[in-house]
CSV table of C-alpha atoms and ligand atoms in Angstrom, one decimal:
chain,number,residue,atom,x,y,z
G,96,UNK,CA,-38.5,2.4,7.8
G,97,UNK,CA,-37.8,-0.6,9.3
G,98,UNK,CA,-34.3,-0.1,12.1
G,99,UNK,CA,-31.3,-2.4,11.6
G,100,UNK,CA,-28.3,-2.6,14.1
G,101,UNK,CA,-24.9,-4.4,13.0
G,102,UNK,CA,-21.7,-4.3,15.3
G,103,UNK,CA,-18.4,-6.1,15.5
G,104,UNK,CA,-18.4,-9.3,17.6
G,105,UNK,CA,-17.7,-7.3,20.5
G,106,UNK,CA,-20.3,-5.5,20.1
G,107,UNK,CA,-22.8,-8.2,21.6
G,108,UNK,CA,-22.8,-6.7,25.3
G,109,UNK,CA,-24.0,-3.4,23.3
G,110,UNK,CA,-26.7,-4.5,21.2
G,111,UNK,CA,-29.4,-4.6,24.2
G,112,UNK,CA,-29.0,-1.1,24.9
G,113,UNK,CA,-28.7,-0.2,21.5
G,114,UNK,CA,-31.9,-2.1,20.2
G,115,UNK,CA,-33.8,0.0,22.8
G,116,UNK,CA,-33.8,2.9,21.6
G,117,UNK,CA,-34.2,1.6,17.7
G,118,UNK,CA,-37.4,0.1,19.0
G,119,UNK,CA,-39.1,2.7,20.0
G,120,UNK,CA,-38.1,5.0,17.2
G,121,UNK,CA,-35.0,6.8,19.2
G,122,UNK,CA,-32.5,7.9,16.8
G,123,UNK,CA,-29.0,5.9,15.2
G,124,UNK,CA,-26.9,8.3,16.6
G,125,UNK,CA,-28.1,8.0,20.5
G,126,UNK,CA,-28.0,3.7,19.5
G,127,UNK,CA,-24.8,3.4,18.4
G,128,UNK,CA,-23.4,5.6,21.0
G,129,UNK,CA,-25.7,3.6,24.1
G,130,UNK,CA,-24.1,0.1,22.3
G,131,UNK,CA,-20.6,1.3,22.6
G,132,UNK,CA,-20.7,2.7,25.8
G,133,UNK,CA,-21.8,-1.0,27.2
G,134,UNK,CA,-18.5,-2.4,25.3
G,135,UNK,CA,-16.2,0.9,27.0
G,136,UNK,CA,-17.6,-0.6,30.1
G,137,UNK,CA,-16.4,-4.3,29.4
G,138,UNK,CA,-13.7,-4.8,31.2
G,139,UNK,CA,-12.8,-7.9,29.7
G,140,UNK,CA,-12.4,-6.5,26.7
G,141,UNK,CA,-8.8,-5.4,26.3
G,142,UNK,CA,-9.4,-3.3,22.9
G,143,UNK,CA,-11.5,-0.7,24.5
G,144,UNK,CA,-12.3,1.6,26.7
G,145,UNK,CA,-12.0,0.4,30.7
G,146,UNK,CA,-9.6,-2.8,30.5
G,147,UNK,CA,-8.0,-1.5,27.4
G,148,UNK,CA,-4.4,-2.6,27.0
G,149,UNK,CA,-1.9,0.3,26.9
G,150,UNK,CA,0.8,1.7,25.2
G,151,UNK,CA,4.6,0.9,25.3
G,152,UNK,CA,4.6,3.5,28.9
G,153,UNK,CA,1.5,1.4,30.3
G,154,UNK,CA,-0.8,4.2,29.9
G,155,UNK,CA,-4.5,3.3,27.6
G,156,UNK,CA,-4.8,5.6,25.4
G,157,UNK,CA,-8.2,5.7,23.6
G,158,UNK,CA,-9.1,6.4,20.3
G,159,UNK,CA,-13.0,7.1,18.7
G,160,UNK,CA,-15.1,8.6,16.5
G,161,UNK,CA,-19.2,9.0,15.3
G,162,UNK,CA,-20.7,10.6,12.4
G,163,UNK,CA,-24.3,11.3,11.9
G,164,UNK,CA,-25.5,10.5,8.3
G,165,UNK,CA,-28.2,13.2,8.0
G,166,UNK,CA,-25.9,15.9,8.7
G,167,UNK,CA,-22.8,14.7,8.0
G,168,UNK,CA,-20.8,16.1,11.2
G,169,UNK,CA,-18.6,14.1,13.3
G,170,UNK,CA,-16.9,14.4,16.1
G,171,UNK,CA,-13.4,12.2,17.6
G,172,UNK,CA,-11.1,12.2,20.0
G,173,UNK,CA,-7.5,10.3,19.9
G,174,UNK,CA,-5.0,9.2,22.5
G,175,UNK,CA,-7.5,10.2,25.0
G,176,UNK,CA,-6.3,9.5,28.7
G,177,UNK,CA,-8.5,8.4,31.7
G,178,UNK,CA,-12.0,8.6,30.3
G,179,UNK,CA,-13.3,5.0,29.7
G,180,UNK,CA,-16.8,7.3,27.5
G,181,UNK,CA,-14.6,8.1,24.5
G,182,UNK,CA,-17.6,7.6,22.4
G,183,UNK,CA,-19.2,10.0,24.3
G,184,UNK,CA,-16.7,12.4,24.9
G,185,UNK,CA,-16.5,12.1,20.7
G,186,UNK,CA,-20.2,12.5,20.6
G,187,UNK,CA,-20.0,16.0,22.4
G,188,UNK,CA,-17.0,17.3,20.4
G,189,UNK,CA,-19.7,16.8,17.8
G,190,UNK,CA,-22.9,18.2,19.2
G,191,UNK,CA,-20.3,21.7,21.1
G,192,UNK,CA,-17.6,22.4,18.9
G,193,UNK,CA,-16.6,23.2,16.0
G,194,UNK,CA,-14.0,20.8,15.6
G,195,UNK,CA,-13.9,17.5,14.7
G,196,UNK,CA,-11.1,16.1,16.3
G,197,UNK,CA,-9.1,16.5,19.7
G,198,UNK,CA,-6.6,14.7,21.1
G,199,UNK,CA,-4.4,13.9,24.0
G,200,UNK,CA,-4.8,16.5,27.1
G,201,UNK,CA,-7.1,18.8,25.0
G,202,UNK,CA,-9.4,16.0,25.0
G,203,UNK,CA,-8.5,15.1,28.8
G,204,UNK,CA,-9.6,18.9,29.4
G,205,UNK,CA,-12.8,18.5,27.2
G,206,UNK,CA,-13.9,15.8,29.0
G,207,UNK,CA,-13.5,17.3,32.2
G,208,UNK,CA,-14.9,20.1,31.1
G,209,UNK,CA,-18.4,18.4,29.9
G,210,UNK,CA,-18.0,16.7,33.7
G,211,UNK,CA,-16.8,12.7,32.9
G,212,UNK,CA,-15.8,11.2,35.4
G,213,UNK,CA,-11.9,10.9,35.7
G,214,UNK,CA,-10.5,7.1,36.6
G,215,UNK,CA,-7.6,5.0,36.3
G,216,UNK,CA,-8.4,2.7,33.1
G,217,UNK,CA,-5.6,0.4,33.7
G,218,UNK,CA,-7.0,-2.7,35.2
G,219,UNK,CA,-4.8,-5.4,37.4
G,220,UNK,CA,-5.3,-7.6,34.3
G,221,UNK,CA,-4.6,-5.7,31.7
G,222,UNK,CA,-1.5,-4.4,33.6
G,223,UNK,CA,-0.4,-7.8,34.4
G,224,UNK,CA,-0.3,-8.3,30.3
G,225,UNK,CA,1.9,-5.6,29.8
G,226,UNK,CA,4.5,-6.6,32.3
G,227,UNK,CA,4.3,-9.9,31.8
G,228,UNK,CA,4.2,-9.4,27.6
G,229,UNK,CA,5.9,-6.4,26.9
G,230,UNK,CA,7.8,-4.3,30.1
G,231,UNK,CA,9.8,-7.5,30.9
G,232,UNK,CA,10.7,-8.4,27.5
G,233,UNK,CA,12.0,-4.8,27.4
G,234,UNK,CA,16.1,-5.3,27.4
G,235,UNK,CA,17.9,-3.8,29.7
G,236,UNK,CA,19.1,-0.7,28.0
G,237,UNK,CA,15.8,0.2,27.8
G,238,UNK,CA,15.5,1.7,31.1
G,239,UNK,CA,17.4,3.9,33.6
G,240,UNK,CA,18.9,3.4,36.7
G,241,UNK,CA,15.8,3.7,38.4
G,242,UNK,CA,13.9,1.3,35.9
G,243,UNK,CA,12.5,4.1,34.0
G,244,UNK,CA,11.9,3.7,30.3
G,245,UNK,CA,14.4,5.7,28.2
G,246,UNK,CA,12.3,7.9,25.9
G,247,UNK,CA,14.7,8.3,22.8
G,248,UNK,CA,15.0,4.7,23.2
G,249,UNK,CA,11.1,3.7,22.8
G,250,UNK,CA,11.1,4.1,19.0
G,251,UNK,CA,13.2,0.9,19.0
G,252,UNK,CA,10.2,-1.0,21.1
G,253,UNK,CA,7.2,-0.3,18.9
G,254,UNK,CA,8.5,-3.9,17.0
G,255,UNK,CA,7.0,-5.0,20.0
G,256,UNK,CA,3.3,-3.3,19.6
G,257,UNK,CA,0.5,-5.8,18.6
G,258,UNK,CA,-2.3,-6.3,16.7
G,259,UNK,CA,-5.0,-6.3,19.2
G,260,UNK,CA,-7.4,-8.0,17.2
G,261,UNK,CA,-5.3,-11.1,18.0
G,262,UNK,CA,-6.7,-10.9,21.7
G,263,UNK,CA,-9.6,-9.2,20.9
G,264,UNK,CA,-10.9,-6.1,18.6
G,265,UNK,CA,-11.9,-2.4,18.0
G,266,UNK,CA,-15.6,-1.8,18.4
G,267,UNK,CA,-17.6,-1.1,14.9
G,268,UNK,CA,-21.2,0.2,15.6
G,269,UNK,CA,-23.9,1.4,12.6
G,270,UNK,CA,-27.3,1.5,12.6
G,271,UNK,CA,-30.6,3.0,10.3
G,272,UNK,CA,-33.6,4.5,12.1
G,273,UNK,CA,-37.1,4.5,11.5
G,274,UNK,CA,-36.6,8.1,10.3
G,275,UNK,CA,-34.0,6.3,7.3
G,276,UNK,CA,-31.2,8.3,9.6
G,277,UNK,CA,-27.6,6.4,9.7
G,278,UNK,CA,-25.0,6.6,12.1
G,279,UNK,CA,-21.8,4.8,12.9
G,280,UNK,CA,-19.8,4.5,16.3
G,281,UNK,CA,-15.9,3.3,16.7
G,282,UNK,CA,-14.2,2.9,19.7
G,283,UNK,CA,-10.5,1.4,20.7
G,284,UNK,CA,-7.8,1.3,22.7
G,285,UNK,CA,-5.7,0.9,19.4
G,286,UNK,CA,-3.0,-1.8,19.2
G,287,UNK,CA,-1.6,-2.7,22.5
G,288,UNK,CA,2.1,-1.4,23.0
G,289,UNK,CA,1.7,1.4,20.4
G,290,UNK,CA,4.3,4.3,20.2
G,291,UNK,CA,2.5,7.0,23.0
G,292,UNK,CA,0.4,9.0,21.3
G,293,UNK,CA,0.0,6.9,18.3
G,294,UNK,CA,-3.3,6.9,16.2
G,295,UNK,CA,-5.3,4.2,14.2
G,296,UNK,CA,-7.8,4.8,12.4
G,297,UNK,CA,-11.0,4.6,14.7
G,298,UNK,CA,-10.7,8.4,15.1
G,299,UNK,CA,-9.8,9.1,11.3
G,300,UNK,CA,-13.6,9.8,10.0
G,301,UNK,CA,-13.2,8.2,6.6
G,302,UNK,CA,-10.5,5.6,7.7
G,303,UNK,CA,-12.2,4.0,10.2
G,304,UNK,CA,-15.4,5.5,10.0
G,305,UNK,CA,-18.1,6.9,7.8
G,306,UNK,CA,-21.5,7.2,7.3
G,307,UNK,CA,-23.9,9.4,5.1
G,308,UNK,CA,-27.3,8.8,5.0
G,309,UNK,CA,-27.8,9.1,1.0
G,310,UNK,CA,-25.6,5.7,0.6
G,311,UNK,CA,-24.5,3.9,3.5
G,312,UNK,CA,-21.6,3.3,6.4
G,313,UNK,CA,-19.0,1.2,6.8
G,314,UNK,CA,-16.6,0.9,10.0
G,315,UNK,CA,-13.3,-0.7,9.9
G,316,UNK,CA,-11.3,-2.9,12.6
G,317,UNK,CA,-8.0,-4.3,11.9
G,318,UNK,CA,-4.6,-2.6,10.9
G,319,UNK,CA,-5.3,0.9,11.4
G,320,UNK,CA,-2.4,2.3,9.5
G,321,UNK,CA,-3.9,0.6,6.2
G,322,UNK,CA,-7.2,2.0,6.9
G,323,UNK,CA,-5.9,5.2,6.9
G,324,UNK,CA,-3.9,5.3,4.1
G,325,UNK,CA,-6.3,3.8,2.1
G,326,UNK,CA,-9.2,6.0,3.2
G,327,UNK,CA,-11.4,2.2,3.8
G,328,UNK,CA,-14.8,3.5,5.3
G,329,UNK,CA,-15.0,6.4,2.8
G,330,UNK,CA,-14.1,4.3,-0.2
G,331,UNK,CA,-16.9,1.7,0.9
G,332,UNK,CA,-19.4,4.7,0.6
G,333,UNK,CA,-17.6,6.0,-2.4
G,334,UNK,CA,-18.4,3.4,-4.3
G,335,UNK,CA,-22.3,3.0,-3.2
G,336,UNK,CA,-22.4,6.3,-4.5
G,337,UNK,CA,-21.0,5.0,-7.8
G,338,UNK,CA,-23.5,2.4,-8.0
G,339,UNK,CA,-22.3,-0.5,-6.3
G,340,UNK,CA,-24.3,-2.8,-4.5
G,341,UNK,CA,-23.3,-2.7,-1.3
G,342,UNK,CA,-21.2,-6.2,-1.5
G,343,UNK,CA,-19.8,-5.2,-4.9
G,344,UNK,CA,-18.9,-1.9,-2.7
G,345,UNK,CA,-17.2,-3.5,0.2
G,346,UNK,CA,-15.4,-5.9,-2.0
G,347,UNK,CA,-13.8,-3.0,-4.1
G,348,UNK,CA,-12.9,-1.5,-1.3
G,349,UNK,CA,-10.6,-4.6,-0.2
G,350,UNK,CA,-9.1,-5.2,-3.4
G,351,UNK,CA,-7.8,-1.5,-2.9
G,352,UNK,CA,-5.9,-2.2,0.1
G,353,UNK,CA,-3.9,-5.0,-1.8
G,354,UNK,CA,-1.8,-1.8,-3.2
G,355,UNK,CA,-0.8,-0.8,0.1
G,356,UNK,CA,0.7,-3.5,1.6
G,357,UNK,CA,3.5,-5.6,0.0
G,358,UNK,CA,2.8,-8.7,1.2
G,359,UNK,CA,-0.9,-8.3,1.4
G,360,UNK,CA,-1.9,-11.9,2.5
G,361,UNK,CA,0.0,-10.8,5.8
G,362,UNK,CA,-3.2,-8.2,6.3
G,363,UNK,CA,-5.7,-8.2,9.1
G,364,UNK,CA,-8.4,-6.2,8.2
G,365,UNK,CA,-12.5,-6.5,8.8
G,366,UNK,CA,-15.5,-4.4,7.9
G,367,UNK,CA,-19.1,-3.6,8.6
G,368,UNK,CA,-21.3,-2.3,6.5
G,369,UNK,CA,-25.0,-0.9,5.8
G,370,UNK,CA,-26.5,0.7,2.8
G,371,UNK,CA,-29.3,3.0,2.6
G,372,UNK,CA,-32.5,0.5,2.1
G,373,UNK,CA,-30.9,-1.3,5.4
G,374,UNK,CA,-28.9,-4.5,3.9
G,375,UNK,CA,-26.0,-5.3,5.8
G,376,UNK,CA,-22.6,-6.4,5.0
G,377,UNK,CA,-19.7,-7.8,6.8
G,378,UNK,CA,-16.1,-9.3,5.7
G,379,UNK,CA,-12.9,-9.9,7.0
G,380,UNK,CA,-9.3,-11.0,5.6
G,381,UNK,CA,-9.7,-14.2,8.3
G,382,UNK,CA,-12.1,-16.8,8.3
G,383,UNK,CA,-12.7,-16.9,11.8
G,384,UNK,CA,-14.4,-13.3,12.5
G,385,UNK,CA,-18.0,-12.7,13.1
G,386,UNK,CA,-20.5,-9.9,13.8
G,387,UNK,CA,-23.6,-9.4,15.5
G,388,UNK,CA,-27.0,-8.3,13.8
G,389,UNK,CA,-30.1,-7.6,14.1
G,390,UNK,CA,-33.4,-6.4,12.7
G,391,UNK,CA,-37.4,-5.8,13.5
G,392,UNK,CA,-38.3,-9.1,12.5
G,393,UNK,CA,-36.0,-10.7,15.1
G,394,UNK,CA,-36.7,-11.1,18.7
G,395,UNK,CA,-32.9,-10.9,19.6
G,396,UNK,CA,-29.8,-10.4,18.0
G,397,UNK,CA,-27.4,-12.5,16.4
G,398,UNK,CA,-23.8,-13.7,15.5
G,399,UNK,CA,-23.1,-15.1,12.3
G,400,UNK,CA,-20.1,-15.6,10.3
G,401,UNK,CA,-18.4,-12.7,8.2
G,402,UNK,CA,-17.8,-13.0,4.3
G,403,UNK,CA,-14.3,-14.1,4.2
G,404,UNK,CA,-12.0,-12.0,2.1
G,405,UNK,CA,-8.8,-12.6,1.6
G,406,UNK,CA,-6.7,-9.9,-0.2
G,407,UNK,CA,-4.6,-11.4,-3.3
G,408,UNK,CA,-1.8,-9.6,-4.5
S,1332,LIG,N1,-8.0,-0.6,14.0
S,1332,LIG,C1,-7.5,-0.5,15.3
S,1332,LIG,C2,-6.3,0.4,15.4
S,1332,LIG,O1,-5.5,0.3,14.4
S,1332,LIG,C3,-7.1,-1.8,15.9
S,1332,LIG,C4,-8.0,-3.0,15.6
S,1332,LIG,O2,-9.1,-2.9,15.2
S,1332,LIG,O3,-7.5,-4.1,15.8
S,1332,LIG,O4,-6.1,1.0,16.4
């Protein structure tokens, strides 16, 4: 079988070191986790990993998740605290544990435990964003005497938290093998401002995230909470299962989310997919996104235009 890598827009500092290891037969589940680790690295990207933008107390808080196809495990890690890997860290909750999910100093102590490094993720500009955006917007009565956010009072700010694909986006990853094995990577810092300890759905393994070798993957970006009530990655691969074609499959899955949301031209949502012989698929409820691609017959990847979907009511 022929390898194929698809990724978010984002994704583009990751495909080199993805594409590696597809080339010389390495396995979707080590390129998908190489091609997000490049993007955790970014720091110019302010949606994940090192350079993230942080919650309403200024602290990045990371969300991720992978899931092998062939076996069907998976492993995540939510509101995860000065670790920039959370791919990785994802990846070994996987491969050690028998959990799927940790999250907040559980995962801190994990990843400490399995030796990642320890840093500071907040960077001077992503800091500089919050106080300019959010921290001095704050009124007053917000904080105590010593400037201090009141914390009964923070429920009132999370008006304030943003989409962050308005300044820049999750990280989707998925990719088939020459062995016909699938495997999908997310990563995020979530929306910027969130309520501490909030969740999207990058770490929800059928939200944001699902793959399964028999049919396909899909990996979500947009308004987490939608994604996770709607169950979006898993209903994509539902519905290969029933027979869709794998466009048929990602369009069904939109229409779904119309239900959700009552004003659902107001939605932000985009999706990549894969299917099982290797085509690729890619929408999004605006115009303007894109994702990045590429297969054997190409000598490097490339960005293209998503299939635009808007979601009527
Ligand atoms: N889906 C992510 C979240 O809800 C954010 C995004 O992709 O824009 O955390």
């Amino acid at each position: 079988m022929q390898p194929v890598l698809l990724a978010s827009a984002n994704g583009d500092v990751g495909m080199e070191a993805a594409w590696a290891i597809l080339a010389v037969g390495g396995s979707a589940l080590d390129a998908v986790e190489a091609g997000t680790r490049c993007v955790e690295d970014n720091p110019d990207d302010h949606s994940v990993g090192y350079g993230g933008y942080p919650n309403l107390l200024g602290e990045v808080e990371l969300d991720a998740s992978i899931m092998d196809g062939c076996t069907l495990r998976a492993g995540a890690v939510g509101a995860l605290r000065g670790y920039r890997h959370a791919i990785s860290v994802a990846r070994r909750v996987m491969d050690e544990l028998p959990h799927v999910l940790l999250v907040g100093d559980g995962a801190a102590r994990f990843a400490d435990e399995i030796g990642m490094q320890a840093e500071n993720l907040l960077t001077p500009e992503a800091e500089h964003a919050y106080r300019e955006g959010i921290s001095g917007r704050l009124p007053d009565d917000f904080r105590d005497a010593q400037g201090a956010l009141i914390g009964d009072l923070l429920r009132r700010a999370t008006g304030l938290a943003t989409d962050p694909e308005r300044v820049a986006g999750t990280v989707n990853f998925l990719a088939i093998d020459t062995q016909g094995n699938i495997a999908s990577a997310v990563s995020t810092s979530g929306w910027a401002w969130k309520y501490p300890g909030r969740l999207g759905d990058s770490p929800i393994i059928g939200a944001g995230n699902y793959a399964d070798n028999r049919y396909g993957a899909a990996a979500c970006t947009g308004w987490g909470e939608l994604a996770i009530r709607a169950s979006t990655a898993r209903s994509v691969v539902l519905y290969l299962q029933q027979g869709l074609a794998l466009e048929d499959a990602c369009r069904a899955a939109f229409a779904d989310l119309a239900a959700f949301e009552r004003d659902p031209q107001r939605v932000l949502m985009s999706m990549v997919a894969l299917d099982r012989a290797g085509n690729m698929c890619a929408v999004s409820t605006s115009a303007e996104r894109t994702f990045v691609y590429r297969t054997a017959a190409m000598k490097k990847h490339k960005r293209t235009a998503r299939l635009h979907l808007p979601l009527v009511p």
